[in-house]
Tab-separated table of C-alpha atoms and ligand atoms in Angstrom:
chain	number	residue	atom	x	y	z
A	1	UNK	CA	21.938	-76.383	29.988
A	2	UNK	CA	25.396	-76.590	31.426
A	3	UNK	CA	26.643	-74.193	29.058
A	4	UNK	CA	23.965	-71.608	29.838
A	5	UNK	CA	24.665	-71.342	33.226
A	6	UNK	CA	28.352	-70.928	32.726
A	7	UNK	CA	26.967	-68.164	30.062
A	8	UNK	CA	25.258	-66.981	33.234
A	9	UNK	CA	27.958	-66.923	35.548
A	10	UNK	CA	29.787	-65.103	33.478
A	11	UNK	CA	27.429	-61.984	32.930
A	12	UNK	CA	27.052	-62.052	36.780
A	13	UNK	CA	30.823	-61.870	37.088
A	14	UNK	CA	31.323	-59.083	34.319
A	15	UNK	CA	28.183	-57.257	35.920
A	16	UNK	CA	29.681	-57.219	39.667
A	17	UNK	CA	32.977	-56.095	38.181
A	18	UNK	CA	31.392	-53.454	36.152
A	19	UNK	CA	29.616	-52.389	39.599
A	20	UNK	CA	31.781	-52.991	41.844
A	21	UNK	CA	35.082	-50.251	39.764
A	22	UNK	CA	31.425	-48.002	39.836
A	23	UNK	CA	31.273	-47.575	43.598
A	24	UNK	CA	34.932	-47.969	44.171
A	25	UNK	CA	35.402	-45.254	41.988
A	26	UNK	CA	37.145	-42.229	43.858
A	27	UNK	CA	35.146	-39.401	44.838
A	28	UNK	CA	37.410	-35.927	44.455
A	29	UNK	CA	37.892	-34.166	47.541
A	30	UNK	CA	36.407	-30.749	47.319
A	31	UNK	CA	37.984	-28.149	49.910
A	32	UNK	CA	35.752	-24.977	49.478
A	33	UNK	CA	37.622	-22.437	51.344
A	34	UNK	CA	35.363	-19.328	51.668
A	35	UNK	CA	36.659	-15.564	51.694
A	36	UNK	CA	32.553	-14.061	51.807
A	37	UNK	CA	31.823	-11.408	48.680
A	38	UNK	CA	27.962	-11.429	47.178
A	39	UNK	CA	27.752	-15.193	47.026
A	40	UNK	CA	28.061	-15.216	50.810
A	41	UNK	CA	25.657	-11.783	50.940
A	42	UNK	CA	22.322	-10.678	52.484
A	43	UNK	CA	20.070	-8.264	50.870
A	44	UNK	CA	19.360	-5.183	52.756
A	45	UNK	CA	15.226	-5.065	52.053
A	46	UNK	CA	15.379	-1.099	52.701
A	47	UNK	CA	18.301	-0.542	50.141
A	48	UNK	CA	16.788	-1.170	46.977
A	49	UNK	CA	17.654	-3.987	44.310
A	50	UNK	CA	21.104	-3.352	44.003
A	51	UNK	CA	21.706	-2.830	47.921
A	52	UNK	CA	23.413	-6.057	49.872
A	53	UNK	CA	25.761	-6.541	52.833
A	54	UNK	CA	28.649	-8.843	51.067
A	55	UNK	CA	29.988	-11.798	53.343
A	56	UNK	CA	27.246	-12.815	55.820
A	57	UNK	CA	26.959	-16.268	55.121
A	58	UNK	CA	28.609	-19.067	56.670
A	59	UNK	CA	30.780	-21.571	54.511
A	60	UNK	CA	28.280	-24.419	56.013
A	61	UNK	CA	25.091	-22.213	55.088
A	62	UNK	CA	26.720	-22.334	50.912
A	63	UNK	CA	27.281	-26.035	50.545
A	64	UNK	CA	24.105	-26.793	52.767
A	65	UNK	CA	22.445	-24.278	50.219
A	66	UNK	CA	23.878	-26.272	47.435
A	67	UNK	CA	22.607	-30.321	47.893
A	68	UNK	CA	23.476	-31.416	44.466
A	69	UNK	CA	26.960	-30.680	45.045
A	70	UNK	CA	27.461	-34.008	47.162
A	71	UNK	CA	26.302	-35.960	43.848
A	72	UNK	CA	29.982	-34.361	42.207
A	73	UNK	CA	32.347	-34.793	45.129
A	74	UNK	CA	32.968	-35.649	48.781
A	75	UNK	CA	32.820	-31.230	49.589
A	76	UNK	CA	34.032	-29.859	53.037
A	77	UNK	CA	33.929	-26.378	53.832
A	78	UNK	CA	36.637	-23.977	55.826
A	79	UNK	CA	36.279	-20.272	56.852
A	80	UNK	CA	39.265	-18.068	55.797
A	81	UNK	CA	37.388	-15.103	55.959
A	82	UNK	CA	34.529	-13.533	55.315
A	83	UNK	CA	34.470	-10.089	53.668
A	84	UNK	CA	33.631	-7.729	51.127
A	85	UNK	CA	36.029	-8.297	48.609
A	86	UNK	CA	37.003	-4.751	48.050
A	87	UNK	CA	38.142	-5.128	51.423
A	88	UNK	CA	41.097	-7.600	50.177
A	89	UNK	CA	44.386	-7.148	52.739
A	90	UNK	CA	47.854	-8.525	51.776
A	91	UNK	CA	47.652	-10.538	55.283
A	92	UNK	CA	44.779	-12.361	53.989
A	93	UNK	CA	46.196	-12.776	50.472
A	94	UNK	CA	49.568	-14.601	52.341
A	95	UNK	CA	47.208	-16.778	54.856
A	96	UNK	CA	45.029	-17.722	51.356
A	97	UNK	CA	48.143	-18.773	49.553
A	98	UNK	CA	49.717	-20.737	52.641
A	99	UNK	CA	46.587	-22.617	53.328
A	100	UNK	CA	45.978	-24.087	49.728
A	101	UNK	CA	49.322	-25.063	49.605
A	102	UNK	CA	49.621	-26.782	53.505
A	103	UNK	CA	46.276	-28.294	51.911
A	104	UNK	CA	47.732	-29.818	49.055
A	105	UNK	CA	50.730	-30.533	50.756
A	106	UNK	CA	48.643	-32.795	53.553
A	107	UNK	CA	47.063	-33.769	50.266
A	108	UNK	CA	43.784	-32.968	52.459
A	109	UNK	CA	41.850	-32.202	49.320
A	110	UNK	CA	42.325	-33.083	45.142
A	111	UNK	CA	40.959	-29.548	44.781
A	112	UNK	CA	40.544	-26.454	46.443
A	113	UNK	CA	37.001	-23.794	45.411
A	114	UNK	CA	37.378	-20.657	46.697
A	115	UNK	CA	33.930	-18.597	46.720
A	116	UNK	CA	35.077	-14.523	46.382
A	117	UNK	CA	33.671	-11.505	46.186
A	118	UNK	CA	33.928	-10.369	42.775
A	119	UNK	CA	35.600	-7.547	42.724
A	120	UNK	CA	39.039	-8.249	43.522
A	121	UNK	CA	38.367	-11.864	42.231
A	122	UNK	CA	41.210	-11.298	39.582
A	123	UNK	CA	43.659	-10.089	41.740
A	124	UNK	CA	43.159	-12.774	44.244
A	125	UNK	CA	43.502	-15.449	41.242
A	126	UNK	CA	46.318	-14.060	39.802
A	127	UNK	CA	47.898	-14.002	42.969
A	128	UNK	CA	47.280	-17.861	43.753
A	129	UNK	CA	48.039	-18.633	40.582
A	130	UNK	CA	52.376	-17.527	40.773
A	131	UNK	CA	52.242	-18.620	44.679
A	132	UNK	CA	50.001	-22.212	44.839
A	133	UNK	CA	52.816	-24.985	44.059
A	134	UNK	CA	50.454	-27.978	42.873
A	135	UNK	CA	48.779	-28.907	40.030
A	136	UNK	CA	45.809	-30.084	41.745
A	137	UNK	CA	43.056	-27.193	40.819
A	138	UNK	CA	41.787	-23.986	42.531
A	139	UNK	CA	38.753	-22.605	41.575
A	140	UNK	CA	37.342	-19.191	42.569
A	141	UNK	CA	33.428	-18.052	41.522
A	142	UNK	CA	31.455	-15.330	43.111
A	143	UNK	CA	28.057	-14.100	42.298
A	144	UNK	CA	26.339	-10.917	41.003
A	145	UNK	CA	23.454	-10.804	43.437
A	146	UNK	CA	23.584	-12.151	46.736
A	147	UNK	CA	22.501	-15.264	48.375
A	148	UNK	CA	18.921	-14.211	49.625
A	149	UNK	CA	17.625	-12.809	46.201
A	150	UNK	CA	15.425	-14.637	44.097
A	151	UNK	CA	17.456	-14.649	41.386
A	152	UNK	CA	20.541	-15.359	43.134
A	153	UNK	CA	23.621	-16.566	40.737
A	154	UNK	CA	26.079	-18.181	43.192
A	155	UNK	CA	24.452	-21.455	43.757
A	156	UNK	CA	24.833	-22.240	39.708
A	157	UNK	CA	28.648	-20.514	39.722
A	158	UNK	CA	29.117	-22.919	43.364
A	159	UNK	CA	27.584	-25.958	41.579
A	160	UNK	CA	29.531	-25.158	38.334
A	161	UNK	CA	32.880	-24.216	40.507
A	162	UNK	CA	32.806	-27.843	42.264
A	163	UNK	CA	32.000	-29.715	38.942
A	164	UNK	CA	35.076	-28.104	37.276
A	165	UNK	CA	37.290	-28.470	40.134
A	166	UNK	CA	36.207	-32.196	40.441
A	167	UNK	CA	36.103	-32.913	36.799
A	168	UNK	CA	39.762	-34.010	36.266
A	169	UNK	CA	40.043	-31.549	33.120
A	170	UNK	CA	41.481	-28.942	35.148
A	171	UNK	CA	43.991	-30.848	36.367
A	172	UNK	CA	47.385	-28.760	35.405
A	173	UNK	CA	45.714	-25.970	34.332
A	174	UNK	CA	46.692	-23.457	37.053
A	175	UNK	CA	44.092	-21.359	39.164
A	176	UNK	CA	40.543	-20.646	37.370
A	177	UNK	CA	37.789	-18.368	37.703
A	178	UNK	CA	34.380	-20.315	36.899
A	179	UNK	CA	31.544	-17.922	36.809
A	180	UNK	CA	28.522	-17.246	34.465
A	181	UNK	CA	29.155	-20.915	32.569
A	182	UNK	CA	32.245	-20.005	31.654
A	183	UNK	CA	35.906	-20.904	32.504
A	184	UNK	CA	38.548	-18.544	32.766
A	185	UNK	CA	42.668	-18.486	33.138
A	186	UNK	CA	43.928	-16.476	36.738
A	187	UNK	CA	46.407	-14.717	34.208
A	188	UNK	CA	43.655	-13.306	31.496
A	189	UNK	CA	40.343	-12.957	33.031
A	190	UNK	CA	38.721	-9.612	34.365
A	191	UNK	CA	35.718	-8.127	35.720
A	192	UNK	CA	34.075	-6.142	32.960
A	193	UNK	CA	30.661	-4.635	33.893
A	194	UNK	CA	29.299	-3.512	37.412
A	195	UNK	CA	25.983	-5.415	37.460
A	196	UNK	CA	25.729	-7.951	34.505
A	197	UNK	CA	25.556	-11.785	35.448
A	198	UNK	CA	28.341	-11.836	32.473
A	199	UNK	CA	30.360	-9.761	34.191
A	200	UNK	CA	33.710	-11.504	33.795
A	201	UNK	CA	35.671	-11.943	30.815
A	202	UNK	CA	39.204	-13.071	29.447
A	203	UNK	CA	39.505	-9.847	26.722
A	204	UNK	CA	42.013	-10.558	24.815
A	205	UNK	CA	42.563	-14.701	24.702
A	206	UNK	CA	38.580	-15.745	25.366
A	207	UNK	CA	37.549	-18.199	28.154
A	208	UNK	CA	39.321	-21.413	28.275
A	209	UNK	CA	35.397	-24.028	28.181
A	210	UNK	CA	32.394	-23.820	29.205
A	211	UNK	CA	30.193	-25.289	31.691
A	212	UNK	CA	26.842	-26.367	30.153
A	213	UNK	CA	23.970	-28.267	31.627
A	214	UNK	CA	26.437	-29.203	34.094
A	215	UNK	CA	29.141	-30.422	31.819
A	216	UNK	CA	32.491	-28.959	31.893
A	217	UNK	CA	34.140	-28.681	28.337
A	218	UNK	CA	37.467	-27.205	27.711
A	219	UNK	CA	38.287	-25.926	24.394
A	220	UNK	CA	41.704	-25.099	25.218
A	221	UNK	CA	44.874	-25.042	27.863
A	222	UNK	CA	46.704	-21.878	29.281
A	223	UNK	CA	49.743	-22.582	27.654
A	224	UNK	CA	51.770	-19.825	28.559
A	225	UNK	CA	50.827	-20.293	32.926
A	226	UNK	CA	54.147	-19.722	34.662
A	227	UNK	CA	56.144	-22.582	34.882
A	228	UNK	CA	56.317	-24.354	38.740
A	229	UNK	CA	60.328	-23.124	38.953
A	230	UNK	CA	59.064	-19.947	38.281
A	231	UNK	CA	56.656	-19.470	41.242
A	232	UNK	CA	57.084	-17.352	44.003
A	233	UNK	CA	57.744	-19.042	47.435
A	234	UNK	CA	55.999	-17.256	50.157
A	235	UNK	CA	57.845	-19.024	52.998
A	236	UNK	CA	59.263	-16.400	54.797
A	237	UNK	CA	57.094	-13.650	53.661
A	238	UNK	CA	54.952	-11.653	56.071
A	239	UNK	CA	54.299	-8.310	53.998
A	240	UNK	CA	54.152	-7.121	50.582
A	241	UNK	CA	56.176	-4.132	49.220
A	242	UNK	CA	54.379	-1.066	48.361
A	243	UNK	CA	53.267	-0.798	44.302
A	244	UNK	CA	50.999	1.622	43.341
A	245	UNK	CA	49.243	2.055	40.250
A	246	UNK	CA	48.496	5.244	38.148
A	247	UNK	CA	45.802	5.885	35.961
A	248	UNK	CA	46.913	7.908	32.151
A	249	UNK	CA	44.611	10.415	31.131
A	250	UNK	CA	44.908	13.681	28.809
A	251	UNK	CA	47.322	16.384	30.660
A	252	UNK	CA	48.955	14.196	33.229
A	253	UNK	CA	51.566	16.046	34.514
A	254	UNK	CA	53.548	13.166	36.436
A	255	UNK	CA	52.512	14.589	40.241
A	256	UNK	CA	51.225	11.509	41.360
A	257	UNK	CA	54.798	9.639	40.507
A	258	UNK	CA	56.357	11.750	43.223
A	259	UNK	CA	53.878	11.686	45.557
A	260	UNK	CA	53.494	7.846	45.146
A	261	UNK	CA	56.742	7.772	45.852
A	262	UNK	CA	56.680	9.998	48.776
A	263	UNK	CA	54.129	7.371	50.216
A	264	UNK	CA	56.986	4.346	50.105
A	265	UNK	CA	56.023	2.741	46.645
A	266	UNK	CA	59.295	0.657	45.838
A	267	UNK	CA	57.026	0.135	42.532
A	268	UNK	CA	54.619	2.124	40.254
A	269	UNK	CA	52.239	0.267	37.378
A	270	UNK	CA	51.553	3.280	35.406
A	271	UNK	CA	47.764	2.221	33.047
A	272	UNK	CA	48.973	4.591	30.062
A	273	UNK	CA	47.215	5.011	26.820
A	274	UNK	CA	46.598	2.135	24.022
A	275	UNK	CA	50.013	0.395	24.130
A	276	UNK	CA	51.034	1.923	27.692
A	277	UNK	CA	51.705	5.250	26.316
A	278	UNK	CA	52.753	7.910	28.616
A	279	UNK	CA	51.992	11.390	28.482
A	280	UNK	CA	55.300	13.146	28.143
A	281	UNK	CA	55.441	14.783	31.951
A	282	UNK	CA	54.556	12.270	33.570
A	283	UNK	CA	56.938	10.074	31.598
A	284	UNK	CA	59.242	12.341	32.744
A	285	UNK	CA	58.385	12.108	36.440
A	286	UNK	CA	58.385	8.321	36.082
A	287	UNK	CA	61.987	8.368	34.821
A	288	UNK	CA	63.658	10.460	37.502
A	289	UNK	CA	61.795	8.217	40.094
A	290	UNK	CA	62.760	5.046	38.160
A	291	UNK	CA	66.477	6.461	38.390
A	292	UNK	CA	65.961	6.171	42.207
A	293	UNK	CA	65.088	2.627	42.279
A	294	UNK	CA	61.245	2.484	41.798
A	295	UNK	CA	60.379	0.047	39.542
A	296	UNK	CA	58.382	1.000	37.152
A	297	UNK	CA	55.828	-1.094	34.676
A	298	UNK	CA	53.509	0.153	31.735
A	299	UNK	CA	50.289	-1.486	31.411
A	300	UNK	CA	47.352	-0.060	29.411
A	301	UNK	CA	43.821	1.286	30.986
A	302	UNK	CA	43.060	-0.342	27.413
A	303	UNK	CA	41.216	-3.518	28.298
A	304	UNK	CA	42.447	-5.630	25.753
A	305	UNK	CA	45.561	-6.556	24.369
A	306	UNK	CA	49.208	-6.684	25.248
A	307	UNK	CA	51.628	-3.881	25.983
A	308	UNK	CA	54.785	-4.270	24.268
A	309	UNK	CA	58.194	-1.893	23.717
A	310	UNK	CA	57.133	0.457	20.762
A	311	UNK	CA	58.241	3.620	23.251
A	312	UNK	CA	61.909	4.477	22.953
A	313	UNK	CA	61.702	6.761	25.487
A	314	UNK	CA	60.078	4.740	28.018
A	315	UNK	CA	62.755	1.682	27.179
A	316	UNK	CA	65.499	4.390	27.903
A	317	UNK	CA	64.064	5.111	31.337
A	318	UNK	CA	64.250	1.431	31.510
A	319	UNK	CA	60.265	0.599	31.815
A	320	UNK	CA	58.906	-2.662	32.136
A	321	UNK	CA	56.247	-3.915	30.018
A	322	UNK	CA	53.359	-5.625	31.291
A	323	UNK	CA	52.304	-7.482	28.254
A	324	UNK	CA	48.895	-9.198	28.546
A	325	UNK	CA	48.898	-8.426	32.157
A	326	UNK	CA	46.182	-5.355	33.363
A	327	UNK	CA	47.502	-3.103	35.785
A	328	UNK	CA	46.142	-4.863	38.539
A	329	UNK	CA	47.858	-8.147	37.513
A	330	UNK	CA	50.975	-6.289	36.556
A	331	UNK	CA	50.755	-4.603	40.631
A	332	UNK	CA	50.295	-8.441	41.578
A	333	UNK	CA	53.198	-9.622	39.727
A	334	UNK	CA	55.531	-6.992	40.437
A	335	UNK	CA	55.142	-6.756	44.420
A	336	UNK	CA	56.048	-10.888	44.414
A	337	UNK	CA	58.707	-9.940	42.223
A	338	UNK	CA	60.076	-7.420	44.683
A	339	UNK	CA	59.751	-9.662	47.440
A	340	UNK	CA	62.741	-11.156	45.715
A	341	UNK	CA	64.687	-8.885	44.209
A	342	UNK	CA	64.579	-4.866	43.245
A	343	UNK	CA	66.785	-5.502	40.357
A	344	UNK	CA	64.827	-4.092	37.650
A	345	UNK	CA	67.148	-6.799	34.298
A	346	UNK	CA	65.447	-9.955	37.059
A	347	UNK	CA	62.151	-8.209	37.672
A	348	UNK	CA	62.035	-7.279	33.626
A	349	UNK	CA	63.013	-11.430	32.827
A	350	UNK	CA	60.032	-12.501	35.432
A	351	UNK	CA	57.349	-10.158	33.439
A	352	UNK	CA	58.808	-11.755	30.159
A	353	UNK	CA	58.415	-15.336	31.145
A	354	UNK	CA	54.687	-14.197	32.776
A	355	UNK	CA	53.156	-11.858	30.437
B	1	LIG	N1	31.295	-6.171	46.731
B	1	LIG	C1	31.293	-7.544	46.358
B	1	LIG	C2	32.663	-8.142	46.619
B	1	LIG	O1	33.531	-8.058	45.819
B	1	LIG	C3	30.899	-7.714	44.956
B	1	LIG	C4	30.663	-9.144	44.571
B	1	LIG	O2	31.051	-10.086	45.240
B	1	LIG	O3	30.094	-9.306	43.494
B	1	LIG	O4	32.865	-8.715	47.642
């Protein structure tokens, strides 16, 4: 008898301990720190299926849209914005990257979602990604169809977003884009159609996991995400230098080089053919500006792949390649890199250890 209520006394003690590391068990802090886009949008009845106004909704009306996301995480919810996201600025890129770092910093949240409008969601990532000094995650997701439709995507890519972000697998695996059930790297991912709920995709490396039936599952880490020495410190920054990009196509005669440069571009991502190929003219064009001091990068309007040196010509003229990096990510890349510097050997050694 004795014995069995010792027995008992000790399932009662292994069962409160059990319990008791249950409940004390730390719920992450969620920070989602809204910018607007589709998931925040309203349809317009009068403007057909596709027609929308982008960034309506408040950061309160997504996570009170959203209950189940207080079953993943303790979630609060801050305003940076709340706009189309084709309507990006540099000043709200610089505020974006300075908040989720004074939020880490104040170690305020374990990890920051960021709902986005789609369209620049890549840029925005990429962006975070060489400027946000923590390891802690960011997450951005967006949505195809806005809030009010009936077959609205956001509150899944939200839910999903938060799980991720929360899950402890993204720890140290730089800024992601969650959308669709799948997990993407800042550096590879890209928008690929105009309408699909699979609109984003990571072309030429694939999607780092998935997220299905709620579960987050990695099947891989973004090895080559730029090391935290290599980051770009924003401190004193208050604008971006000009970078324009040119699109390659059949008879290019190089016009646009000058004029860009006319305009005050102190760089020029030029999307060239296949492996950044540049129609001879405009190579040209690009050469005698380069010899001026624009920098100039070649990306491909290809959407997969990586650009490497195959063009003596272009290495002459002292081109940069942008290697996996689109020509939006390459524009990205090389206006941080001439917040720093506009020595074209440094910029060319940042592209190598980021592409
Ligand atoms: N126009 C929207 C935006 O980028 C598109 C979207 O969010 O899907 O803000």
């Amino acid at each position: 008898m004795k014995e069995l209520f010792l027995l008992g006394a000790v399932f009662l003690a292994v069962g409160f301990f059990h319990i008791g590391t249950a409940s004390a068990a730390k719920c992450p802090r969620v920070m989602v720190l809204a910018t607007g886009g589709t998931i925040a949008g309203r349809e317009i009845p009068a403007a057909g299926r596709t027609g929308y106004k982008a960034g309506v909704l408040s950061v309160q009306d997504l996570i009170a849209d959203v209950p189940e996301l207080r079953e993943i995480a303790d979630v609060t919810g801050e305003q940076l914005c709340n706009i189309d996201s084709k309507d990006m600025t540099d000043e709200i890129w610089l505020r974006l990257a300075a908040r989720v770092n004074e939020i880490f910093a104040a170690d305020a949240a374990d990890a920051v979602v960021i709902p986005h409008g789609t369209d620049t969601m890549e840029e925005t990532a990429y962006f975070l990604s060489l400027t946000v000094k923590s390891d802690k995650p960011v997450v951005l997701t967006g949505a195809m169809r806005p809030a009010t439709a009936a077959d609205a995507d956001g509150f899944e890519n939200l839910l999903d977003a938060v799980r991720v972000s929360a899950s402890g697998d993204a720890v140290g695996k730089g800024v992601l884009v969650v959308m669709n059930g799948e997990i993407h790297e800042a550096r590879d991912v890209t928008k690929i159609h105009t309408q699909n709920l699979a609109a984003f995709a990571s072309p030429t490396t694939g999607c780092l996991g998935t997220v299905k039936n709620g579960i987050p599952a990695f099947s891989r880490a973004p090895l080559r995400r730029p090391k935290s020495e290599a980051l770009f410190d924003l401190g004193d920054v208050s604008a971006l230098p000009r970078v324009d990009i040119l699109y390659g196509h059949e008879g290019d005669d190089g016009a646009l080089a000058f004029a860009a440069e006319k305009a005050g571009a102190k760089g020029l991502v030029y999307a060239g053919m296949g492996n950044g190929s540049i129609p001879a003219e405009a190579e040209k064009a690009l050469a005698q500006v380069a010899g001026r001091g624009v920098i100039v990068v070649r990306a491909s309007r290809s959407s997969g792949g990586e650009v490497t040196s195959s063009v003596p010509s272009s290495d002459e003229a002292g081109f940069i390649e942008s290697g996996a990096l689109n020509p939006q990510k390459a524009r990205v890349l090389l206006r941080l890199c001439l917040t720093k510097t506009t020595d074209a050997a440094e910029i060319a050694r940042t592209f190598a250890a980021c592409r």
